[in-house]
Amino acid sequence: MLYPYDVLRLKQNLGISSDGFLDEHVDIVLRPGTHFPEVLLRMADNEEKTCPFLTEKGCSVYPDRPDTCRRFPVEQGAVIDENLRVKEVFHLYRPPGFCLGKNEAQPWTSESWSRNQEGEKHEKMTLRWAQIRHRFQADPWNGQGPGCPNGKMAFMATYNVDAFRDFVFNSSFLKRFKIKTETVRRIKTDDVELLKLGFEWVMLFIWGIPSKMIRPR
Ligand code: SF4
């Protein structure tokens, strides 16, 4: 599964818009009993259904590879409490048969491995998204499904930063919400800051939870 920050970094690496990335590289699926779609990387149209970014020289998007690739063969999970706090982050080491990493002589901890793979940049964004996704375990769409207008807005704010930027600056958004002038300045060009705002806006407009970053006027 691709997380919002994965999509952001991949579209930057490829030099395309988030819209273009979503059109060309992902499949969006809704699992039964869930209330927010999953974004899956669309595999190449070859017999082995390989990753589209795999080349003879290796990963063509390596510096911006998704979080799951970065941590492989370690999986990260989080326990989220009823107040939406991350109570615990845990790691599972489950290398599949083909993984050569398990033959490595050097010992690693989950922390040193994450540091080695520059996983910290992803960590904060991934955990914030985990908290928000956790909320989607309950239906916020009153039975209309995530294809309803609010559902589409939430998807845009979290997975399609370029469309969200257009929405922020070309609608009444900035008149309706209090956002620091410095943040407004930064989100004009800073995709990561914009994605953070997108996360906090989803918390506000769906569940009415304001944050330091955004509140109603
Ligand atoms: S690390 Fe491998 S699976 Fe991940 S994006 Fe790169 S080529 Fe694809």
CSV table of C-alpha atoms and ligand atoms in Angstrom, one decimal:
chain,number,residue,atom,x,y,z
A,1,MET,CA,0.0,0.0,0.0
A,2,LEU,CA,1.3,3.5,-0.8
A,3,TYR,CA,0.9,6.1,1.9
A,4,PRO,CA,0.3,9.8,1.1
A,5,TYR,CA,3.9,10.7,1.7
A,6,ASP,CA,5.0,7.9,-0.6
A,7,VAL,CA,2.9,9.3,-3.4
A,8,LEU,CA,4.3,12.8,-2.8
A,9,ARG,CA,7.9,11.7,-3.0
A,10,LEU,CA,7.4,9.5,-6.0
A,11,LYS,CA,5.6,12.2,-8.0
A,12,GLN,CA,8.5,14.6,-7.1
A,13,ASN,CA,11.1,12.0,-8.1
A,14,LEU,CA,9.4,11.4,-11.5
A,15,GLY,CA,8.8,15.2,-12.0
A,16,ILE,CA,5.1,14.7,-12.6
A,17,SER,CA,1.9,16.0,-11.0
A,18,SER,CA,0.2,14.1,-8.2
A,19,ASP,CA,-2.8,13.8,-10.6
A,20,GLY,CA,-0.6,12.3,-13.3
A,21,PHE,CA,1.0,9.9,-10.8
A,22,LEU,CA,-2.4,8.7,-9.5
A,23,ASP,CA,-3.6,8.2,-13.1
A,24,GLU,CA,-0.6,6.4,-14.3
A,25,HIS,CA,0.8,4.4,-11.4
A,26,VAL,CA,-1.8,3.4,-8.9
A,27,ASP,CA,-4.9,1.3,-8.5
A,28,ILE,CA,-7.4,2.5,-5.9
A,29,VAL,CA,-9.3,-0.2,-4.1
A,30,LEU,CA,-11.9,-0.2,-1.4
A,31,ARG,CA,-11.8,-3.3,0.8
A,32,PRO,CA,-15.1,-4.5,2.2
A,33,GLY,CA,-15.9,-3.1,5.6
A,34,THR,CA,-13.4,-0.2,5.3
A,35,HIS,CA,-14.3,3.5,4.7
A,36,PHE,CA,-11.2,4.9,3.0
A,37,PRO,CA,-9.6,3.5,-0.2
A,38,GLU,CA,-6.2,1.9,-0.4
A,39,VAL,CA,-3.8,3.2,-2.9
A,40,LEU,CA,-1.7,0.4,-4.5
A,41,LEU,CA,1.2,0.7,-6.9
A,42,ARG,CA,0.1,-0.6,-10.3
A,43,MET,CA,2.5,-3.4,-11.3
A,44,ALA,CA,4.2,-3.5,-14.7
A,45,ASP,CA,2.3,-5.2,-17.6
A,46,ASN,CA,4.7,-8.1,-17.9
A,47,GLU,CA,4.5,-11.8,-17.0
A,48,GLU,CA,6.1,-11.4,-13.6
A,49,LYS,CA,4.1,-8.3,-12.7
A,50,THR,CA,7.2,-6.6,-11.5
A,51,CYS,CA,7.3,-3.2,-9.9
A,52,PRO,CA,7.2,-0.5,-12.6
A,53,PHE,CA,10.3,1.2,-11.2
A,54,LEU,CA,12.5,-1.9,-11.3
A,55,THR,CA,15.1,-1.6,-14.0
A,56,GLU,CA,18.2,-3.7,-14.9
A,57,LYS,CA,20.2,-1.3,-12.8
A,58,GLY,CA,17.9,-1.6,-9.8
A,59,CYS,CA,15.3,0.7,-8.4
A,60,SER,CA,14.9,3.8,-10.6
A,61,VAL,CA,13.3,5.8,-7.8
A,62,TYR,CA,15.6,4.6,-5.0
A,63,PRO,CA,16.1,7.9,-3.0
A,64,ASP,CA,12.3,8.3,-2.9
A,65,ARG,CA,11.2,4.6,-2.7
A,66,PRO,CA,8.1,4.0,-0.7
A,67,ASP,CA,8.2,3.4,3.1
A,68,THR,CA,7.5,-0.3,2.8
A,69,CYS,CA,10.4,-0.8,0.3
A,70,ARG,CA,12.7,1.3,2.5
A,71,ARG,CA,12.0,-0.9,5.6
A,72,PHE,CA,12.0,-4.2,3.9
A,73,PRO,CA,12.3,-6.9,5.2
A,74,VAL,CA,11.0,-5.2,8.4
A,75,GLU,CA,7.3,-4.3,8.7
A,76,GLN,CA,6.2,-1.4,10.9
A,77,GLY,CA,2.9,-1.3,12.8
A,78,ALA,CA,1.5,1.1,15.4
A,79,VAL,CA,-0.9,0.6,18.3
A,80,ILE,CA,-3.3,3.6,18.4
A,81,ASP,CA,-5.2,4.3,21.6
A,82,GLU,CA,-8.8,5.6,21.9
A,83,ASN,CA,-7.5,9.2,22.0
A,84,LEU,CA,-5.7,8.6,18.7
A,85,ARG,CA,-2.3,8.7,20.3
A,86,VAL,CA,0.3,6.4,19.0
A,87,LYS,CA,0.8,4.1,22.0
A,88,GLU,CA,3.4,1.9,20.6
A,89,VAL,CA,5.3,1.4,17.4
A,90,PHE,CA,6.4,-2.1,16.7
A,91,HIS,CA,8.4,-3.9,14.1
A,92,LEU,CA,8.1,-7.4,12.6
A,93,TYR,CA,11.0,-9.1,10.9
A,94,ARG,CA,9.6,-11.5,8.4
A,95,PRO,CA,12.0,-11.9,5.5
A,96,PRO,CA,10.6,-14.0,2.6
A,97,GLY,CA,12.6,-16.9,1.2
A,98,PHE,CA,14.1,-14.8,-1.6
A,99,CYS,CA,15.4,-12.1,0.7
A,100,LEU,CA,19.2,-12.1,0.8
A,101,GLY,CA,19.4,-9.6,3.6
A,102,LYS,CA,19.0,-12.4,6.2
A,103,ASN,CA,22.5,-13.7,5.2
A,104,GLU,CA,24.1,-10.3,6.2
A,105,ALA,CA,26.8,-10.6,8.8
A,106,GLN,CA,26.2,-7.2,10.2
A,107,PRO,CA,23.6,-7.1,13.1
A,108,TRP,CA,20.8,-4.5,12.9
A,109,THR,CA,18.2,-3.3,15.2
A,110,SER,CA,14.9,-2.0,13.8
A,111,GLU,CA,16.1,1.6,14.8
A,112,SER,CA,19.6,1.3,13.2
A,113,TRP,CA,18.0,-0.2,10.1
A,114,SER,CA,15.5,2.6,9.8
A,115,ARG,CA,18.3,5.2,10.2
A,116,ASN,CA,20.4,3.4,7.7
A,117,GLN,CA,17.5,3.5,5.2
A,118,GLU,CA,16.6,7.2,6.0
A,119,GLY,CA,13.3,5.9,7.4
A,120,GLU,CA,12.9,8.8,9.9
A,121,LYS,CA,11.8,11.2,7.1
A,122,HIS,CA,8.8,8.9,6.5
A,123,GLU,CA,8.2,8.0,10.1
A,124,LYS,CA,6.4,11.1,11.2
A,125,MET,CA,4.2,11.4,8.2
A,126,THR,CA,3.4,7.7,8.2
A,127,LEU,CA,2.4,7.6,11.8
A,128,ARG,CA,0.2,10.7,11.5
A,129,TRP,CA,-1.5,9.1,8.5
A,130,ALA,CA,-1.9,5.9,10.6
A,131,GLN,CA,-3.7,7.9,13.2
A,132,ILE,CA,-6.1,9.4,10.7
A,133,ARG,CA,-6.7,6.1,8.9
A,134,HIS,CA,-7.5,4.6,12.2
A,135,ARG,CA,-10.4,7.0,12.5
A,136,PHE,CA,-11.8,5.7,9.2
A,137,GLN,CA,-12.5,2.4,10.9
A,138,ALA,CA,-15.9,4.0,11.7
A,139,ASP,CA,-18.0,5.3,8.8
A,140,PRO,CA,-17.7,9.1,8.6
A,141,TRP,CA,-19.8,9.2,5.3
A,142,ASN,CA,-23.2,8.4,6.7
A,143,GLY,CA,-23.4,5.3,4.5
A,144,GLN,CA,-22.7,7.2,1.3
A,145,GLY,CA,-19.2,5.7,0.9
A,146,PRO,CA,-15.9,7.4,0.3
A,147,GLY,CA,-17.1,8.3,-3.3
A,148,CYS,CA,-19.3,11.0,-1.8
A,149,PRO,CA,-18.2,14.7,-2.1
A,150,ASN,CA,-16.6,14.8,1.3
A,151,GLY,CA,-14.9,11.5,0.7
A,152,LYS,CA,-13.4,12.8,-2.6
A,153,MET,CA,-12.2,15.9,-0.8
A,154,ALA,CA,-10.5,13.9,1.9
A,155,PHE,CA,-8.8,11.8,-0.7
A,156,MET,CA,-7.6,14.8,-2.6
A,157,ALA,CA,-6.2,16.5,0.5
A,158,THR,CA,-4.2,13.4,1.4
A,159,TYR,CA,-3.1,11.9,-1.9
A,160,ASN,CA,-3.3,14.6,-4.5
A,161,VAL,CA,-1.3,17.5,-3.1
A,162,ASP,CA,-1.3,19.5,-6.4
A,163,ALA,CA,-5.1,19.4,-6.7
A,164,PHE,CA,-5.3,20.4,-3.0
A,165,ARG,CA,-3.0,23.4,-3.5
A,166,ASP,CA,-5.2,24.5,-6.4
A,167,PHE,CA,-8.2,24.1,-4.1
A,168,VAL,CA,-6.6,26.0,-1.2
A,169,PHE,CA,-5.5,29.0,-3.3
A,170,ASN,CA,-8.4,29.2,-5.8
A,171,SER,CA,-11.4,28.8,-3.6
A,172,SER,CA,-12.8,30.4,-0.4
A,173,PHE,CA,-10.6,28.1,1.7
A,174,LEU,CA,-8.3,30.7,3.1
A,175,LYS,CA,-11.2,32.9,4.1
A,176,ARG,CA,-12.9,30.0,5.9
A,177,PHE,CA,-10.0,28.7,7.9
A,178,LYS,CA,-7.4,30.4,10.1
A,179,ILE,CA,-3.9,29.4,9.1
A,180,LYS,CA,-0.7,31.2,10.0
A,181,THR,CA,0.7,33.5,7.4
A,182,GLU,CA,4.0,31.7,7.5
A,183,THR,CA,2.3,28.4,6.7
A,184,VAL,CA,0.3,30.0,3.8
A,185,ARG,CA,3.6,31.3,2.4
A,186,ARG,CA,5.3,27.9,2.7
A,187,ILE,CA,2.5,25.7,1.2
A,188,LYS,CA,2.7,27.7,-2.0
A,189,THR,CA,5.8,25.7,-2.9
A,190,ASP,CA,6.4,23.2,-0.1
A,191,ASP,CA,4.6,19.9,-0.8
A,192,VAL,CA,5.4,18.4,2.5
A,193,GLU,CA,4.0,21.3,4.5
A,194,LEU,CA,0.9,21.2,2.2
A,195,LEU,CA,0.4,17.5,2.9
A,196,LYS,CA,0.6,18.2,6.7
A,197,LEU,CA,-2.1,20.8,6.2
A,198,GLY,CA,-4.1,18.4,4.2
A,199,PHE,CA,-4.0,15.9,7.1
A,200,GLU,CA,-5.0,18.5,9.6
A,201,TRP,CA,-7.8,19.8,7.4
A,202,VAL,CA,-9.2,16.3,7.1
A,203,MET,CA,-9.2,16.0,10.9
A,204,LEU,CA,-11.1,19.3,11.1
A,205,PHE,CA,-13.6,19.1,8.3
A,206,ILE,CA,-14.6,15.5,8.9
A,207,TRP,CA,-14.4,15.2,12.7
A,208,GLY,CA,-14.3,18.8,13.8
A,209,ILE,CA,-10.9,18.5,15.4
A,210,PRO,CA,-8.8,21.7,15.0
A,211,SER,CA,-5.1,21.8,15.4
A,212,LYS,CA,-2.3,24.4,15.7
A,213,MET,CA,-2.1,24.4,11.9
A,214,ILE,CA,-5.7,25.0,11.0
A,215,ARG,CA,-9.0,26.1,12.7
A,216,PRO,CA,-12.2,27.6,11.6
A,217,ARG,CA,-12.5,31.4,11.4
B,1,SF4,S1,12.6,-0.6,-4.1
B,1,SF4,FE1,11.9,-2.2,-5.6
B,1,SF4,S2,9.7,-2.5,-5.2
B,1,SF4,FE2,10.3,-0.5,-4.2
B,1,SF4,S3,9.9,1.1,-5.7
B,1,SF4,FE3,12.0,0.4,-6.0
B,1,SF4,S4,12.0,-1.2,-7.5
B,1,SF4,FE4,9.9,-0.9,-6.8
